[in-house]
Short mmCIF file of C-alpha atoms in Angstrom, two decimals:
data_model
loop_
_atom_site.label_atom_id
_atom_site.label_comp_id
_atom_site.label_asym_id
_atom_site.label_seq_id
_atom_site.Cartn_x
_atom_site.Cartn_y
_atom_site.Cartn_z
CA UNK A 4 48.65 7.13 -27.00
CA UNK A 5 46.46 3.97 -27.56
CA UNK A 6 46.28 0.99 -25.39
CA UNK A 7 45.68 -2.46 -26.39
CA UNK A 8 43.78 -4.73 -24.85
CA UNK A 9 46.46 -6.84 -24.02
CA UNK A 10 48.15 -3.72 -22.45
CA UNK A 11 44.78 -2.66 -20.35
CA UNK A 12 44.56 -6.36 -18.99
CA UNK A 13 48.11 -6.50 -17.80
CA UNK A 14 47.67 -3.64 -15.89
CA UNK A 15 44.46 -4.58 -14.50
CA UNK A 16 45.96 -7.97 -13.82
CA UNK A 17 48.59 -6.16 -11.83
CA UNK A 18 46.14 -4.08 -9.96
CA UNK A 19 44.37 -6.98 -8.36
CA UNK A 20 47.65 -7.63 -5.85
CA UNK A 21 48.23 -4.25 -4.77
CA UNK A 22 46.21 -2.00 -1.93
CA UNK A 23 44.11 1.42 -3.25
CA UNK A 24 46.65 3.84 -1.98
CA UNK A 25 49.20 6.34 -3.86
CA UNK A 26 52.25 4.65 -3.11
CA UNK A 27 50.77 1.75 -5.18
CA UNK A 28 50.05 4.39 -8.14
CA UNK A 29 53.60 5.43 -7.73
CA UNK A 30 54.87 1.79 -7.88
CA UNK A 31 52.22 1.15 -11.27
CA UNK A 32 54.12 4.13 -13.03
CA UNK A 33 57.44 3.25 -12.44
CA UNK A 34 56.34 -0.80 -14.13
CA UNK A 35 54.21 0.86 -16.91
CA UNK A 36 56.36 3.77 -17.90
CA UNK A 37 54.94 4.35 -21.38
CA UNK A 38 51.43 5.04 -19.66
CA UNK A 39 50.50 8.27 -18.56
CA UNK A 40 49.68 8.80 -15.11
CA UNK A 41 46.37 9.98 -15.84
CA UNK A 42 45.93 6.69 -17.80
CA UNK A 43 46.87 4.73 -15.01
CA UNK A 44 45.18 6.93 -12.42
CA UNK A 45 42.03 6.67 -13.91
CA UNK A 46 42.06 2.40 -15.02
CA UNK A 47 43.18 1.95 -11.09
CA UNK A 48 40.00 3.67 -9.80
CA UNK A 49 38.34 1.79 -11.96
CA UNK A 50 39.54 -1.90 -11.33
CA UNK A 51 39.16 -0.31 -7.11
CA UNK A 52 35.63 0.45 -7.53
CA UNK A 53 34.40 -2.57 -9.28
CA UNK A 54 36.46 -4.75 -6.50
CA UNK A 55 34.51 -2.77 -3.88
CA UNK A 56 30.96 -3.03 -5.54
CA UNK A 57 31.63 -6.75 -5.61
CA UNK A 58 32.39 -6.85 -2.12
CA UNK A 59 30.10 -3.87 -0.79
CA UNK A 60 27.69 -6.15 0.82
CA UNK A 61 29.49 -7.89 3.71
CA UNK A 62 30.75 -4.59 4.83
CA UNK A 63 27.08 -3.42 5.21
CA UNK A 64 25.94 -6.34 7.44
CA UNK A 65 24.66 -4.87 10.91
CA UNK A 66 27.57 -7.29 12.44
CA UNK A 67 30.02 -6.00 10.65
CA UNK A 68 29.70 -2.23 10.75
CA UNK A 69 28.92 -3.33 15.01
CA UNK A 70 32.60 -4.88 14.54
CA UNK A 71 34.22 -2.29 13.05
CA UNK A 72 32.95 0.40 15.51
CA UNK A 73 34.08 -1.30 18.15
CA UNK A 74 37.08 -1.68 16.83
CA UNK A 75 37.52 2.14 16.02
CA UNK A 76 36.07 2.93 20.16
CA UNK A 77 38.66 0.64 20.95
CA UNK A 78 41.55 2.20 18.77
CA UNK A 79 40.61 6.00 20.01
CA UNK A 80 40.98 4.71 23.55
CA UNK A 81 44.43 3.85 23.27
CA UNK A 82 45.65 6.31 20.74
CA UNK A 83 42.96 9.12 19.67
CA UNK A 84 45.31 11.06 17.24
CA UNK A 85 46.22 7.42 15.30
CA UNK A 86 44.91 6.50 12.26
CA UNK A 87 42.57 4.49 13.54
CA UNK A 88 40.14 4.30 10.75
CA UNK A 89 42.30 4.76 8.24
CA UNK A 90 44.21 1.47 9.16
CA UNK A 91 40.54 -0.40 9.69
CA UNK A 92 39.56 0.58 6.28
CA UNK A 93 43.07 -0.97 4.75
CA UNK A 94 43.11 -4.03 6.98
CA UNK A 95 39.63 -5.02 5.56
CA UNK A 96 39.97 -3.72 2.44
CA UNK A 97 37.41 -1.14 2.52
CA UNK A 98 37.49 2.41 0.92
CA UNK A 99 38.46 4.64 3.76
CA UNK A 100 36.21 7.09 2.76
CA UNK A 101 33.18 4.67 2.70
CA UNK A 102 34.53 3.67 5.95
CA UNK A 103 34.13 6.75 7.23
CA UNK A 104 30.96 7.05 6.34
CA UNK A 105 30.00 3.63 8.08
CA UNK A 106 31.14 4.35 11.45
CA UNK A 107 30.01 8.38 11.17
CA UNK A 108 26.29 6.63 10.68
CA UNK A 109 26.71 4.56 13.35
CA UNK A 110 28.28 6.80 15.76
CA UNK A 111 25.16 9.49 15.15
CA UNK A 112 22.59 6.80 15.25
CA UNK A 113 24.07 6.50 19.38
CA UNK A 114 24.35 9.88 20.14
CA UNK A 115 21.62 12.20 17.86
CA UNK A 116 17.69 11.69 18.65
CA UNK A 117 16.43 11.02 15.27
CA UNK A 118 18.97 9.04 12.59
CA UNK A 119 20.72 11.21 10.56
CA UNK A 120 19.70 12.57 7.22
CA UNK A 121 21.66 11.28 3.89
CA UNK A 122 22.42 14.85 3.31
CA UNK A 123 23.72 15.66 6.68
CA UNK A 124 25.78 12.65 6.32
CA UNK A 125 27.08 14.01 3.00
CA UNK A 126 27.93 17.27 4.32
CA UNK A 127 29.71 15.96 7.65
CA UNK A 128 32.05 14.08 5.21
CA UNK A 129 32.92 17.25 3.04
CA UNK A 130 33.34 19.43 6.18
CA UNK A 131 34.49 17.31 9.04
CA UNK A 132 34.38 20.58 11.23
CA UNK A 133 30.75 19.84 11.66
CA UNK A 134 31.00 16.19 13.31
CA UNK A 135 30.17 17.27 17.32
CA UNK A 136 32.95 14.31 18.07
CA UNK A 137 36.07 16.27 17.93
CA UNK A 138 38.48 12.65 17.84
CA UNK A 139 35.97 11.36 14.95
CA UNK A 140 36.05 14.49 13.06
CA UNK A 141 40.37 13.89 12.96
CA UNK A 142 39.57 10.43 11.94
CA UNK A 143 36.71 10.83 8.70
CA UNK A 144 39.73 13.85 7.70
CA UNK A 145 42.45 10.94 7.84
CA UNK A 146 40.03 9.16 5.60
CA UNK A 147 38.78 11.64 3.15
CA UNK A 148 42.00 13.24 2.63
CA UNK A 149 44.08 9.46 1.68
CA UNK A 150 41.20 7.90 -0.15
CA UNK A 151 42.37 8.70 -3.70
CA UNK A 152 39.18 6.58 -5.27
CA UNK A 153 36.17 7.50 -3.55
CA UNK A 154 35.12 10.52 -1.22
CA UNK A 155 33.74 14.31 -1.43
CA UNK A 156 37.47 15.10 -2.49
CA UNK A 157 38.00 12.55 -5.26
CA UNK A 158 34.43 13.83 -6.16
CA UNK A 159 35.62 17.21 -6.37
CA UNK A 160 38.51 16.44 -8.48
CA UNK A 161 36.64 14.19 -10.85
CA UNK A 162 33.77 16.83 -11.50
CA UNK A 163 37.09 19.79 -11.99
CA UNK A 164 38.82 16.95 -14.59
CA UNK A 165 35.24 16.41 -16.88
CA UNK A 166 34.89 20.18 -17.10
CA UNK A 167 38.79 20.62 -17.97
CA UNK A 168 38.13 18.34 -20.58
CA UNK A 169 35.26 19.62 -22.12
CA UNK A 170 36.78 23.00 -22.23
CA UNK A 171 39.91 21.50 -24.13
CA UNK A 172 37.35 19.69 -26.52
CA UNK A 173 35.40 23.21 -27.34
CA UNK A 174 38.85 24.85 -28.38
CA UNK A 175 39.91 22.15 -30.45
CA UNK A 176 36.78 21.96 -32.45
CA UNK A 177 36.75 26.09 -32.51
CA UNK A 178 40.27 25.52 -33.55
CA UNK A 179 39.53 23.56 -36.46
CA UNK A 180 36.60 25.63 -37.66
CA UNK A 181 33.83 23.44 -37.09
CA UNK A 182 30.32 24.43 -36.49
CA UNK A 183 28.81 22.52 -33.15
CA UNK A 184 25.89 22.89 -30.69
CA UNK A 185 26.69 22.48 -26.98
CA UNK A 186 24.68 20.94 -24.46
CA UNK A 187 22.98 24.67 -22.98
CA UNK A 188 22.26 25.21 -26.62
CA UNK A 189 20.64 21.57 -27.02
CA UNK A 190 18.83 21.70 -23.70
CA UNK A 191 17.46 25.13 -24.71
CA UNK A 192 16.01 23.53 -28.07
CA UNK A 193 13.85 20.92 -25.90
CA UNK A 194 16.26 17.83 -26.06
CA UNK A 195 16.38 15.59 -22.76
CA UNK A 196 19.69 13.76 -23.09
CA UNK A 197 22.20 15.44 -24.88
CA UNK A 198 25.86 14.73 -25.70
CA UNK A 199 28.71 17.39 -24.83
CA UNK A 200 28.67 18.54 -28.87
CA UNK A 201 26.88 17.89 -31.61
CA UNK A 202 28.77 18.33 -34.78
CA UNK A 203 26.01 20.62 -37.23
CA UNK A 204 28.35 19.59 -39.91
CA UNK A 205 29.19 15.66 -39.49
CA UNK A 206 33.09 14.84 -40.24
CA UNK A 207 34.95 11.92 -40.74
CA UNK A 208 37.72 10.22 -38.82
CA UNK A 209 39.60 7.51 -39.60
CA UNK A 210 36.99 6.17 -42.05
CA UNK A 211 33.94 6.52 -39.62
CA UNK A 212 31.59 9.56 -39.47
CA UNK A 213 31.10 11.53 -36.56
CA UNK A 214 27.63 13.03 -35.74
CA UNK A 215 28.60 14.41 -32.12
CA UNK A 216 30.91 13.76 -29.44
CA UNK A 217 30.69 12.81 -25.47
CA UNK A 218 33.90 13.81 -23.41
CA UNK A 219 34.43 11.36 -20.54
CA UNK A 220 37.78 12.14 -18.46
CA UNK A 221 37.88 8.80 -17.86
CA UNK A 222 39.41 5.40 -18.95
CA UNK A 223 37.34 4.00 -21.82
CA UNK A 224 37.57 0.04 -20.49
CA UNK A 225 34.49 -2.58 -21.84
CA UNK A 226 32.31 -2.14 -18.64
CA UNK A 227 32.53 1.17 -18.80
CA UNK A 228 31.07 1.33 -22.46
CA UNK A 229 28.58 -0.91 -22.01
CA UNK A 230 27.41 1.57 -19.21
CA UNK A 231 27.44 4.63 -21.35
CA UNK A 232 25.54 3.01 -24.28
CA UNK A 233 22.92 1.64 -22.20
CA UNK A 234 22.59 5.25 -20.17
CA UNK A 235 23.30 7.64 -22.61
CA UNK A 236 24.85 6.73 -26.03
CA UNK A 237 21.89 4.86 -27.33
CA UNK A 238 19.10 7.70 -26.54
CA UNK A 239 22.08 10.00 -29.39
CA UNK A 240 21.23 7.87 -31.93
CA UNK A 241 18.55 10.54 -33.49
#
């Protein structure tokens, strides 16, 4: 269904006062039952990511990182099985996966001879069993699986959903007997930036002539539209 600007603003305003948890998502669905779970999740994720970008710098000062690290160490000394990192992330209003990355980097700096590379950190976040400390590995795992907006698990889900939407779009185009070229065919012809599909014979939709289609498995708010226009869409004009 089409979401009006007023409806979107109401949902976005509601998200200002709720934490980024699955419980909040359930409450959001109860308040806006006419909207699909996928729509609410996408708006929820986008609004939270905007918030994280606005507050990112304050969590990355040396003072903040050291404070978080000492609180983590004190917490696991008292109870190593408790979700210390997850609770700390929720308390300071920071994404659990990003908090896990901060603490993991700080831990490795203290215990390794050379600073950890980004690829090593990413690999450990994807597979916490690689972390040389069992307690920290468990803490990182709890953060990753409980983060619904950031982290390797979320990235994997987003990639799968994006691919699924491209497959569904292809099936719809074939069902409508529309002639098209996909990204692989366009790249073979030498195009650099390409939409998902270019229609070889343009079609009219609600009074607009459509030449190409770009599938985005996310909600199209104003911020997203501006970013995609700058990064991708203007280059499709040709």
